[in-house]
Coordinates of N, CA and C in Angstrom, one line a residue:
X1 N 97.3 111.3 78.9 CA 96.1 110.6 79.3 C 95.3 110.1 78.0
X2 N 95.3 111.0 76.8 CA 94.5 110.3 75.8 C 95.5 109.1 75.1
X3 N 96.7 109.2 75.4 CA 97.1 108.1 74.6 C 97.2 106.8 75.3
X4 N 96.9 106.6 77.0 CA 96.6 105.9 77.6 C 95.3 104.7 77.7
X5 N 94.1 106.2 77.5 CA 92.8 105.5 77.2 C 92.9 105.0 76.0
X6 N 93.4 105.5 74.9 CA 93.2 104.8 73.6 C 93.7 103.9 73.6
X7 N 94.9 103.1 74.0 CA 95.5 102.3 74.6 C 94.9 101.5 75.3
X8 N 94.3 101.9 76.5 CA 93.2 100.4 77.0 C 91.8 100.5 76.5
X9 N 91.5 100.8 75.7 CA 90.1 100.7 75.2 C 89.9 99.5 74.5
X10 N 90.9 98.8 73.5 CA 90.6 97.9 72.3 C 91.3 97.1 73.5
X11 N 91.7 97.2 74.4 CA 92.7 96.0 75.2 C 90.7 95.3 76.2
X12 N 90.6 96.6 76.8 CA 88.9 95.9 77.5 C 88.2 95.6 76.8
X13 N 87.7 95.8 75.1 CA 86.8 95.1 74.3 C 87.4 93.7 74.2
X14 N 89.0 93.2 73.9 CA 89.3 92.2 73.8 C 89.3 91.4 75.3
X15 N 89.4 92.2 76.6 CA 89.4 91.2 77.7 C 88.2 91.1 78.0
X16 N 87.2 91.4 77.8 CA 85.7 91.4 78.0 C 85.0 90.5 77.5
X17 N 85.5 90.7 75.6 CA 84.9 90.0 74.9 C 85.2 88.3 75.1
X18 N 86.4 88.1 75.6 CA 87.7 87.1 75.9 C 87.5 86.1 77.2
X19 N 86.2 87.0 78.1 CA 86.0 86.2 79.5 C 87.6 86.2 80.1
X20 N 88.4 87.7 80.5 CA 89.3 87.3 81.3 C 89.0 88.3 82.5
X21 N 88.3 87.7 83.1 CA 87.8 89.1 84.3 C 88.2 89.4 85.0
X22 N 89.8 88.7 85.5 CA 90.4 89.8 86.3 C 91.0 90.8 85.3
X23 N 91.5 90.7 84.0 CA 92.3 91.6 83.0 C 91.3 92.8 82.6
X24 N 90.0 92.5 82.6 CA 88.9 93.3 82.2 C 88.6 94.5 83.8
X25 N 88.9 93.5 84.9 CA 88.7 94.8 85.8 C 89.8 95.4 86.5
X26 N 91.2 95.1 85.8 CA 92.1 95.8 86.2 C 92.7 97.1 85.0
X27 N 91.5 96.5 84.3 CA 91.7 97.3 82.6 C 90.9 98.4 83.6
X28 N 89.6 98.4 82.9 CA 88.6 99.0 84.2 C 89.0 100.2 85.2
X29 N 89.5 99.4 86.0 CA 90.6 99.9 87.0 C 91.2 101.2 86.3
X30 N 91.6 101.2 85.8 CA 93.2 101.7 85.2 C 92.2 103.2 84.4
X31 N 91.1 102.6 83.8 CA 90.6 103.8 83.2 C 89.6 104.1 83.9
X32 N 89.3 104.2 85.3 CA 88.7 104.6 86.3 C 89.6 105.9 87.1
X33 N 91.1 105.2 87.1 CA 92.2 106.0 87.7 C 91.9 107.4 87.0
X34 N 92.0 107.0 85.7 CA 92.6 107.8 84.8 C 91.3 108.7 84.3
X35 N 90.6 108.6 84.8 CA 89.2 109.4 84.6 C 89.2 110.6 85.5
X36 N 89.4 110.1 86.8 CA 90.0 111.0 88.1 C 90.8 111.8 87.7
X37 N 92.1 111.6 87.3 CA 93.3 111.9 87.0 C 92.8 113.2 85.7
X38 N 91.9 113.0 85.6 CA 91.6 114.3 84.0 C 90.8 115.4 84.6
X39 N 90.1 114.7 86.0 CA 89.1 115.7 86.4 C 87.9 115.1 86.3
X40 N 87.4 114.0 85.5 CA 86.2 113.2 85.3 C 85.7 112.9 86.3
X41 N 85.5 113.8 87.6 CA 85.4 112.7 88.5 C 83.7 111.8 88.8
X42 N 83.1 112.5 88.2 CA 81.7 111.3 88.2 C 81.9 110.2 87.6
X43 N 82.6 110.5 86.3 CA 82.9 109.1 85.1 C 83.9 108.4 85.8
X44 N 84.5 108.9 86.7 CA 86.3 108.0 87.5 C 84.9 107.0 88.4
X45 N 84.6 107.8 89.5 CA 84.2 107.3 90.4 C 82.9 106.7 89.7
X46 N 82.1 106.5 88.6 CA 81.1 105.5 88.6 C 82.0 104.3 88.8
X47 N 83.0 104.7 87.2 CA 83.6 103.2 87.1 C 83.9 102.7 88.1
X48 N 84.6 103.5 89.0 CA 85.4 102.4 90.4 C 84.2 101.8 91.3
X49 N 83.4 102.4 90.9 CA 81.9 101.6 92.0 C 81.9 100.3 91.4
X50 N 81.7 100.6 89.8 CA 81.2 99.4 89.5 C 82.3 98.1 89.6
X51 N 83.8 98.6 89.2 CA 84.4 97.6 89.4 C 85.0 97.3 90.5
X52 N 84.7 98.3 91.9 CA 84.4 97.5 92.7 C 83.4 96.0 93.5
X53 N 82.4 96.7 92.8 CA 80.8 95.6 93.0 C 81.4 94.3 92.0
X54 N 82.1 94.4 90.9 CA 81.8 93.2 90.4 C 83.1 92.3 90.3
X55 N 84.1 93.2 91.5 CA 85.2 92.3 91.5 C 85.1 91.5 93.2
X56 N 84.3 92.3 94.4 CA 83.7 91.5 95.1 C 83.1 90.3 94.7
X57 N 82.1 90.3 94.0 CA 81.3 89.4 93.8 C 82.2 88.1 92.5
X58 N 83.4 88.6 92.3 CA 84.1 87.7 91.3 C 85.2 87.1 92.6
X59 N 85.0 87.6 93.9 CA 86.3 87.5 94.9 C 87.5 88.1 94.5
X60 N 87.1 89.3 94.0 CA 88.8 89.5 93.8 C 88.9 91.0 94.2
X61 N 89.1 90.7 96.1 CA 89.4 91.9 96.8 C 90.4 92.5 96.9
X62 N 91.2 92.3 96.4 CA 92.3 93.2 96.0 C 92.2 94.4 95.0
X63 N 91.5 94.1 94.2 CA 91.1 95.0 92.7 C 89.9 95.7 93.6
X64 N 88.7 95.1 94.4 CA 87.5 95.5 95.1 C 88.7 96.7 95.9
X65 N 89.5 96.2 96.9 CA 89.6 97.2 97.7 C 90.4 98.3 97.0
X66 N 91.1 98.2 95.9 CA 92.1 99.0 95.7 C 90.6 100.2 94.6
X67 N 90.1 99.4 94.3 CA 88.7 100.5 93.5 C 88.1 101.4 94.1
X68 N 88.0 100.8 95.8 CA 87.0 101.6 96.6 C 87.8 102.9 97.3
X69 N 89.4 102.3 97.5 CA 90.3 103.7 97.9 C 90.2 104.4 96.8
X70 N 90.3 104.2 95.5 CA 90.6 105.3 94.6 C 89.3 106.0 94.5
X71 N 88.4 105.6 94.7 CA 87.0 106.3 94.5 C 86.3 107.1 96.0
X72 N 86.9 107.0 96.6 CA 86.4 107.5 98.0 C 87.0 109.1 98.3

């Protein structure tokens, strides 16, 4: 798992910084899973709130719904 995060960390500075927002909230995503996945579960589940809320509001319900199973 740490070589994962470390892995998408400099990948979401560059898709953030880059304006590619579905790559930014599938990055997101991915280190929301994987937050869960350690035991993190406040830090798993903030992130999947958040990138659920802001992939709704980008229409992109597929990343929204797949955020809200993982965090529920």
């Amino acid at each position: 798992h740490d070589a994962a995060l470390a892995t998408l960390q400099p990948l979401l500075a560059e898709a953030t910084t880059g304006g590619f927002g579905y790559l930014d909230l599938e990055i997101r995503l991915a280190l929301g899973e994987i937050r869960l996945q350690i035991g993190d579960d406040l830090g798993g589940r903030n992130r999947l709130t958040g990138v659920e809320t802001e992939a709704e509001l980008g229409g992109f319900g597929l990343i929204a719904a797949k955020a809200a199973r993982l965090g529920s």
